[in-house]
mmCIF file of C-alpha atoms and ligand atoms in Angstrom:
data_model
loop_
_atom_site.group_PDB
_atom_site.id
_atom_site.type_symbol
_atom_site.label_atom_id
_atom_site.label_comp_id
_atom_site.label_asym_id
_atom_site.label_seq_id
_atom_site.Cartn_x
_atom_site.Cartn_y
_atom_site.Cartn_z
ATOM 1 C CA UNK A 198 -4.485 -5.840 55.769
ATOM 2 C CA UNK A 199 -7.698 -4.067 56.898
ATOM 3 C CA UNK A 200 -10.927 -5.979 55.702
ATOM 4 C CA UNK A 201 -14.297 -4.368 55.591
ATOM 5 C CA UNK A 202 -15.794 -5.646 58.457
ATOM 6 C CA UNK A 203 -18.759 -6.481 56.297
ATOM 7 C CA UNK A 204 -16.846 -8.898 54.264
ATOM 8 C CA UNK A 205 -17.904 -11.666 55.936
ATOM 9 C CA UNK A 206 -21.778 -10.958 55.837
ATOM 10 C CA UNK A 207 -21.200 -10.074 52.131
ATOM 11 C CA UNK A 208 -19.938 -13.479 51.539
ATOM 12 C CA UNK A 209 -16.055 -13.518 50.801
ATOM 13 C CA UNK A 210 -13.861 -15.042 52.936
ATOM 14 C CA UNK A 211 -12.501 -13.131 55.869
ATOM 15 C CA UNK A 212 -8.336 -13.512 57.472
ATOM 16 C CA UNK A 213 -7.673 -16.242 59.120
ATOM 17 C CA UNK A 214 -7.714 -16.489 62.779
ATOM 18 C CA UNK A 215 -4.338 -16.769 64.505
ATOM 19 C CA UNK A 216 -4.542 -20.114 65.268
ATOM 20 C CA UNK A 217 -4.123 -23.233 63.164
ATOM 21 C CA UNK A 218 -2.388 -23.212 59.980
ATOM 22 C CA UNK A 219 -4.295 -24.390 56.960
ATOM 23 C CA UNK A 220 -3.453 -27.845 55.528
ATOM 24 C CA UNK A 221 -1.144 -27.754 52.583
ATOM 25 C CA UNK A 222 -3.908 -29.387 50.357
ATOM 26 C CA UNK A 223 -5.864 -25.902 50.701
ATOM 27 C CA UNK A 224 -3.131 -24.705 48.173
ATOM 28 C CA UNK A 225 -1.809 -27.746 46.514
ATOM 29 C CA UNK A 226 -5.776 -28.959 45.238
ATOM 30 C CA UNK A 227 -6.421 -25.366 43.720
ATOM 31 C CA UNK A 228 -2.147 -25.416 42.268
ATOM 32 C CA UNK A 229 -3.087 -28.926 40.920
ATOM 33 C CA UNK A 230 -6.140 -28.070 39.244
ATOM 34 C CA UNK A 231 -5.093 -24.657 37.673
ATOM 35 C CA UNK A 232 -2.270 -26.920 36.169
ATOM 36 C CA UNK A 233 -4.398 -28.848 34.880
ATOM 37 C CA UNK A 234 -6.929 -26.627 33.372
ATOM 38 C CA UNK A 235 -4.133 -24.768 31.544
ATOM 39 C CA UNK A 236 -2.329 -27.578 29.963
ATOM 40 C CA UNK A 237 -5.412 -29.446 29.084
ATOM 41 C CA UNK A 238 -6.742 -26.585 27.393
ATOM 42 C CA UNK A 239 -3.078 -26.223 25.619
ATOM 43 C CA UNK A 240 -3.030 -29.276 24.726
ATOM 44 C CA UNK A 241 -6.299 -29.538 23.250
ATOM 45 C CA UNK A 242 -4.773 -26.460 21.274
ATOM 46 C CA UNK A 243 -1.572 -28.004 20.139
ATOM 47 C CA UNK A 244 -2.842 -31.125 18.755
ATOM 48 C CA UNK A 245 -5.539 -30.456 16.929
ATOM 49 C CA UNK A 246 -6.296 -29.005 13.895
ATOM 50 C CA UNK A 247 -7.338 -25.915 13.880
ATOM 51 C CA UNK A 248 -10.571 -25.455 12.800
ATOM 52 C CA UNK A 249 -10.654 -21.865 11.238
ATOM 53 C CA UNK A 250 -14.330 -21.817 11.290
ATOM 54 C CA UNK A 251 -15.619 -18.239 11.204
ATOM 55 C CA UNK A 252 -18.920 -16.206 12.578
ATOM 56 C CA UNK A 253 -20.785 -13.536 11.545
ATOM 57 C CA UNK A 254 -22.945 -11.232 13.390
ATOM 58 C CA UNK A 255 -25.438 -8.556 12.147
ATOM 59 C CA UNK A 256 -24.056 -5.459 12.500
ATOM 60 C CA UNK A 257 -20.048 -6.571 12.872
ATOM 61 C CA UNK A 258 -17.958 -6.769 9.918
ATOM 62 C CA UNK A 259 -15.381 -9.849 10.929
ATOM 63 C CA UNK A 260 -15.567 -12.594 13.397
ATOM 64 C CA UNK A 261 -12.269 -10.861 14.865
ATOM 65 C CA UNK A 262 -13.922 -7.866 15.320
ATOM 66 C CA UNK A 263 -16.955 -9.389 17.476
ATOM 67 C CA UNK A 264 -14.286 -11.211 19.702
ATOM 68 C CA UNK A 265 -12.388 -8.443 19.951
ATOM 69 C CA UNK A 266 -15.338 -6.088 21.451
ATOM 70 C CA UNK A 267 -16.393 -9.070 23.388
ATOM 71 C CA UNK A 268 -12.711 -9.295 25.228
ATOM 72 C CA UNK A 269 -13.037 -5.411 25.533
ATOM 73 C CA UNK A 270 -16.106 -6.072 27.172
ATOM 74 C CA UNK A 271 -14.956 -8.642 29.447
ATOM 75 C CA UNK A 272 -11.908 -6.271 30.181
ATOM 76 C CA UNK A 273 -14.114 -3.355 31.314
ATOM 77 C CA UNK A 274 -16.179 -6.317 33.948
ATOM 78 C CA UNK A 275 -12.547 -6.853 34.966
ATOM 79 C CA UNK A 276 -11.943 -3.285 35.311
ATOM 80 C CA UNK A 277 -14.694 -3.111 37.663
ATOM 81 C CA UNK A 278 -13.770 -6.208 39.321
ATOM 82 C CA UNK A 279 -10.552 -4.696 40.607
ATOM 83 C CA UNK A 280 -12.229 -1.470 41.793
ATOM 84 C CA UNK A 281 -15.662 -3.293 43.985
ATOM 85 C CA UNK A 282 -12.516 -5.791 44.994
ATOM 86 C CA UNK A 283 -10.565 -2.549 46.628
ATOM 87 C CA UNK A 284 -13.794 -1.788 48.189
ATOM 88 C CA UNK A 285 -14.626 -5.308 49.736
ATOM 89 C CA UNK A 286 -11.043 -4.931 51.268
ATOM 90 C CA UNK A 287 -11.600 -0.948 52.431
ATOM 91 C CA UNK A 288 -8.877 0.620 50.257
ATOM 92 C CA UNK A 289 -11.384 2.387 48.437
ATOM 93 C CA UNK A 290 -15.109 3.605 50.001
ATOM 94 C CA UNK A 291 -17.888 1.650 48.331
ATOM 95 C CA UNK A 292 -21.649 0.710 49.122
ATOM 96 C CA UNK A 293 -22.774 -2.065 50.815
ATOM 97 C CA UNK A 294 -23.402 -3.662 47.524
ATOM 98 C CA UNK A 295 -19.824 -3.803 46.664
ATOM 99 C CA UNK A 296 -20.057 -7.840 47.380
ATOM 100 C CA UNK A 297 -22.486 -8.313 44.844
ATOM 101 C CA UNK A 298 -20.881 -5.886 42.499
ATOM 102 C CA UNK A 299 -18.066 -7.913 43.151
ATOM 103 C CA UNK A 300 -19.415 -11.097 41.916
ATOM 104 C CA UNK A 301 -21.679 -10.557 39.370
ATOM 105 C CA UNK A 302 -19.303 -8.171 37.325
ATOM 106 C CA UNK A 303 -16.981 -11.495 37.717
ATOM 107 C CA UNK A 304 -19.751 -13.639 36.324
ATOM 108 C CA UNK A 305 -20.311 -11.217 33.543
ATOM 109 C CA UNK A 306 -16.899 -10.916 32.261
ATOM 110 C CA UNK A 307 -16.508 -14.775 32.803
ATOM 111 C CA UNK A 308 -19.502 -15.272 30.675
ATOM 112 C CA UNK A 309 -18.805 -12.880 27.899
ATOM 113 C CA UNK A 310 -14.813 -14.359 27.815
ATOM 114 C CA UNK A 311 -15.713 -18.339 26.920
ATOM 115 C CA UNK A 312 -17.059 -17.856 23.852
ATOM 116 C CA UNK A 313 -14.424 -15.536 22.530
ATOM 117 C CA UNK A 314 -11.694 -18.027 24.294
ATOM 118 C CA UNK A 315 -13.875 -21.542 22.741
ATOM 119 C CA UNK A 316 -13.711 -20.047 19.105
ATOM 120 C CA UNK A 317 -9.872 -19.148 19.992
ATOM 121 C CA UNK A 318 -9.015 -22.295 21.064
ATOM 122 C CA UNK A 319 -11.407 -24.475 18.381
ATOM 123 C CA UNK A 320 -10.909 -22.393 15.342
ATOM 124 C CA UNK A 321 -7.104 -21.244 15.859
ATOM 125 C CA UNK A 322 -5.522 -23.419 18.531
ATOM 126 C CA UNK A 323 -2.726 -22.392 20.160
ATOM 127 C CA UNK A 324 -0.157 -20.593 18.049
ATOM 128 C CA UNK A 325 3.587 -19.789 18.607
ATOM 129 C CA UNK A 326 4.361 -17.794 14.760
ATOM 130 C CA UNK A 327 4.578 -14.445 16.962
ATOM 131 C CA UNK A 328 5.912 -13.594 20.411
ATOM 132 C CA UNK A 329 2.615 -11.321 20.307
ATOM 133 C CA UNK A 330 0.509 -14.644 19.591
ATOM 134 C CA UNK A 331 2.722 -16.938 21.742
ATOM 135 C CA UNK A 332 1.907 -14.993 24.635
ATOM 136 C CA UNK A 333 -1.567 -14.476 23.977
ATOM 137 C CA UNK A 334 -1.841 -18.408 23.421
ATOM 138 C CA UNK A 335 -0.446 -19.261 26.339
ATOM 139 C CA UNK A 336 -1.562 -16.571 29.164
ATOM 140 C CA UNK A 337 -4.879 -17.415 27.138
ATOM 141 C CA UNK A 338 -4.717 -20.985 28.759
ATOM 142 C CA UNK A 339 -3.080 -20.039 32.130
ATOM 143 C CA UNK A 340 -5.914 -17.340 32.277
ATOM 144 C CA UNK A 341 -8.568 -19.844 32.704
ATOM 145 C CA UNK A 342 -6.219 -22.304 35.027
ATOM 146 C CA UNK A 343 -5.628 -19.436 37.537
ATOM 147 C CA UNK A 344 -9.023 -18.492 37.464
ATOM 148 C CA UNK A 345 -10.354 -22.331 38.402
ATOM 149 C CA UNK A 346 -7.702 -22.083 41.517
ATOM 150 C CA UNK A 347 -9.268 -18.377 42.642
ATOM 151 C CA UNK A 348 -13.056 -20.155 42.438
ATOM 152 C CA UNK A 349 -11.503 -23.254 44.411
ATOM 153 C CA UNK A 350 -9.766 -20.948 47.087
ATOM 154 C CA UNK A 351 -13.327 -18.597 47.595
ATOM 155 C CA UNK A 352 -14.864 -21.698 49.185
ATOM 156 C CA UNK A 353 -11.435 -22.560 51.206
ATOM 157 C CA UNK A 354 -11.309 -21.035 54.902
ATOM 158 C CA UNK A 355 -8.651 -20.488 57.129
ATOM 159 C CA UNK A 356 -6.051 -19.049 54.378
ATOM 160 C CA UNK A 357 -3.727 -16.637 54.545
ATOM 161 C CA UNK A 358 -5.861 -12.794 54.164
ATOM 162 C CA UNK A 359 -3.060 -12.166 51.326
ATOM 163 C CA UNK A 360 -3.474 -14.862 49.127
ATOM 164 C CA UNK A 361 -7.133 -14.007 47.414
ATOM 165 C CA UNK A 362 -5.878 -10.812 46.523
ATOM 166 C CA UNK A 363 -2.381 -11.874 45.231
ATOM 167 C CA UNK A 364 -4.043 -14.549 43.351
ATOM 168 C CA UNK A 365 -7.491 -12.373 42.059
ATOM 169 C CA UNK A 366 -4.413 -9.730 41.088
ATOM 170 C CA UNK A 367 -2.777 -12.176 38.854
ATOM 171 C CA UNK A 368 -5.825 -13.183 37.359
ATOM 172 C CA UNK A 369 -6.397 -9.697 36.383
ATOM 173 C CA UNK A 370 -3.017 -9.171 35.123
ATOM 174 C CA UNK A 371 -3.049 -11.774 33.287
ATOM 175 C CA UNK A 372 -6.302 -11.470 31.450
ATOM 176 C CA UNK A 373 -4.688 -7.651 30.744
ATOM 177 C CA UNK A 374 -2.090 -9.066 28.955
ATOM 178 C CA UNK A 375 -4.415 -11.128 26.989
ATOM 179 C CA UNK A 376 -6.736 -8.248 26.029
ATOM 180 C CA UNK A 377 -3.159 -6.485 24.757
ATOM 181 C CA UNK A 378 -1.920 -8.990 22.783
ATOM 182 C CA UNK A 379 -5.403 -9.658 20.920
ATOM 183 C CA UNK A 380 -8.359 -7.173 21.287
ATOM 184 C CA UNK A 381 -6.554 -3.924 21.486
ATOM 185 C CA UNK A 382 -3.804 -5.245 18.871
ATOM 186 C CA UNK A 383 -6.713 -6.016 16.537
ATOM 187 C CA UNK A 384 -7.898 -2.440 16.709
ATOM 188 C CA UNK A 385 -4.215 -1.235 16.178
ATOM 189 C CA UNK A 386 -4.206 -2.961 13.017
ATOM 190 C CA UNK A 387 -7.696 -2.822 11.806
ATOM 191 C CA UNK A 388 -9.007 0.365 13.080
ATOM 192 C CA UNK A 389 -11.838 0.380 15.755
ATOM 193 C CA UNK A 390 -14.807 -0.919 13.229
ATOM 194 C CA UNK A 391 -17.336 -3.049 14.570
HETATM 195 C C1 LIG B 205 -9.475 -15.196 28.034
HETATM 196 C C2 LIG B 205 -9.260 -15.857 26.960
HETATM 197 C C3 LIG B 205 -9.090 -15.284 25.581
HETATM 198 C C4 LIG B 205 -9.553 -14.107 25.025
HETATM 199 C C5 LIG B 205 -10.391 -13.037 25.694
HETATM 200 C C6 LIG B 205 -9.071 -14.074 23.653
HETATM 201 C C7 LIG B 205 -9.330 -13.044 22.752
HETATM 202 C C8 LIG B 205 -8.864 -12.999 21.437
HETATM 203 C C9 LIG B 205 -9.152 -11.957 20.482
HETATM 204 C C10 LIG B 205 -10.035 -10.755 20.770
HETATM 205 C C11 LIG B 205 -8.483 -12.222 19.346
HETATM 206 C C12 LIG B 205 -8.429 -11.340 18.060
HETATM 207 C C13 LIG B 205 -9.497 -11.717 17.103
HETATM 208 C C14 LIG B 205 -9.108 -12.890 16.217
HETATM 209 O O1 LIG B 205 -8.038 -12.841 15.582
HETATM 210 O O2 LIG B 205 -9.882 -13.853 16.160
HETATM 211 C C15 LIG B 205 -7.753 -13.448 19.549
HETATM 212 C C16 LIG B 205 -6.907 -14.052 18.625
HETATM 213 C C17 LIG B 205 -6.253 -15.246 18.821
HETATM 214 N N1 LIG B 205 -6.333 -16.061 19.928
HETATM 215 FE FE1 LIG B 205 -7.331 -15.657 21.639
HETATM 216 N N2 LIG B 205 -8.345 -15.209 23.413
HETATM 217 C C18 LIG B 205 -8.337 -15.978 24.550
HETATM 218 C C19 LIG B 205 -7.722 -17.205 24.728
HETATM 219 C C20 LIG B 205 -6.986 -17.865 23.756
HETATM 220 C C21 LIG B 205 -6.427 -19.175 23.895
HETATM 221 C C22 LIG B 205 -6.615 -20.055 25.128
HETATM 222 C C23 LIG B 205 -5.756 -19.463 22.740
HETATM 223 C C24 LIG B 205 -4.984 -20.695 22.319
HETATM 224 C C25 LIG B 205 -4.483 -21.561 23.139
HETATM 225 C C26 LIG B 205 -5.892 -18.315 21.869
HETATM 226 C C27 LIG B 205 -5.341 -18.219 20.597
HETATM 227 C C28 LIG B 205 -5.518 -17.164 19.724
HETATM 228 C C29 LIG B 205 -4.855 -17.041 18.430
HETATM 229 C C30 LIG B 205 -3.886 -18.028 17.818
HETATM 230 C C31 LIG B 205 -5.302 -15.833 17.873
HETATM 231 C C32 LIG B 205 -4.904 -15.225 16.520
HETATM 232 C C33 LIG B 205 -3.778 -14.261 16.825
HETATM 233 C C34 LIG B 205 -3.360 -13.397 15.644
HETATM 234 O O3 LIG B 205 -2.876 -13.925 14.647
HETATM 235 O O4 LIG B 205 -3.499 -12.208 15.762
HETATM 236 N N3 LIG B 205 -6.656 -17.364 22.499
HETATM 237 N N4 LIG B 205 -8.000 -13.895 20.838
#
């Protein structure tokens, strides 16, 4: 895979010289915790009740309709996330800013999804009634466990050039699926209101 030779002076890890595998803990710690993230956060979702409180803010009609422009806007910071990404790795030409690009579009969409994902999890807990809302549930939890392994594996050296893409990929795939089966299903229904 080529990697922008600037990579490493932009901050993200670069391929692993040839010698000297990395330890298994390198994967197993970030497996571990992404497990643990995800069924914790089930969990928490399964057992208790849900709360069903609701928000309002000026100018949007429904608390579903604030999430649901929030997790559009998260979306488009992932959007963007995937495009600096292919620039950091030279599949794409991109400025020299395409590190920071790179991070603080993450930071942004990180920021904008917890509250939308807190008031999921508090006020509806996780919910099987639907295949639609079963799989928004639970790639809703795995979501934020993959995304705890792909912070734990930025600060890890010596792996494998493939495996930050592979697992940044699935990250954004699986947030996708997420935005799908809520946001853009919400506008489906109710129409694109604020
Ligand atoms: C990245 C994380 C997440 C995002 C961006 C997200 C976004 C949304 C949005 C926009 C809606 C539609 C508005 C609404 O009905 O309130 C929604 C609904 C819902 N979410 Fe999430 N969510 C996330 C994670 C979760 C998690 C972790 C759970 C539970 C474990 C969950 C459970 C639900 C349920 C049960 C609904 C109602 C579904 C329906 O009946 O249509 N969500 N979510």
């Amino acid at each position: 895979m080529t990697v922008d030779p600037n990579a490493a002076t932009q901050g993200f890890p670069t391929p692993s010289p040839a010698h000297g595998r990395p330890h298994p803990a390198r994967y197993l710690v970030p497996a571990l915790v992404a497990a643990a993230v995800a069924l914790a956060l089930g969990a928490y979702g399964k057992v208790h009740d849900p709360a069903g409180t609701a928000f309002n803010l000026a100018g949007f009609s429904s608390t579903g309709a604030v999430k649901s422009w929030l997790a559009t806007a998260a979306f488009a910071f992932a959007l963007v996330q995937v495009v600096s990404a292919l620039m950091v790795y030279g599949r794409l030409p991109g400025p020299g800013w395409s590190g920071a690009l790179h991070r603080w579009s993450g930071r942004a969409a990180f920021l904008v999804s917890v509250p939308v994902a807190v008031h999921c999890l508090y006020a509806l807990g996780y919910q099987t009634y639907e295949t639609r809302v079963l799989w928004h549930s639970l790639l809703g939890c795995f979501f934020f466990g993959a995304f705890s392994a792909k912070m734990l594996l930025l600060r890890s050296e010596r792996l494998p050039s493939w495996l930050l893409p592979i697992v940044g990929g699935l990250v954004f795939a699986v947030f996708t699926i997420v935005w799908l089966t809520s946001a853009l299903w919400f506008f489906r229904t109710f129409g694109v209101t604020t």
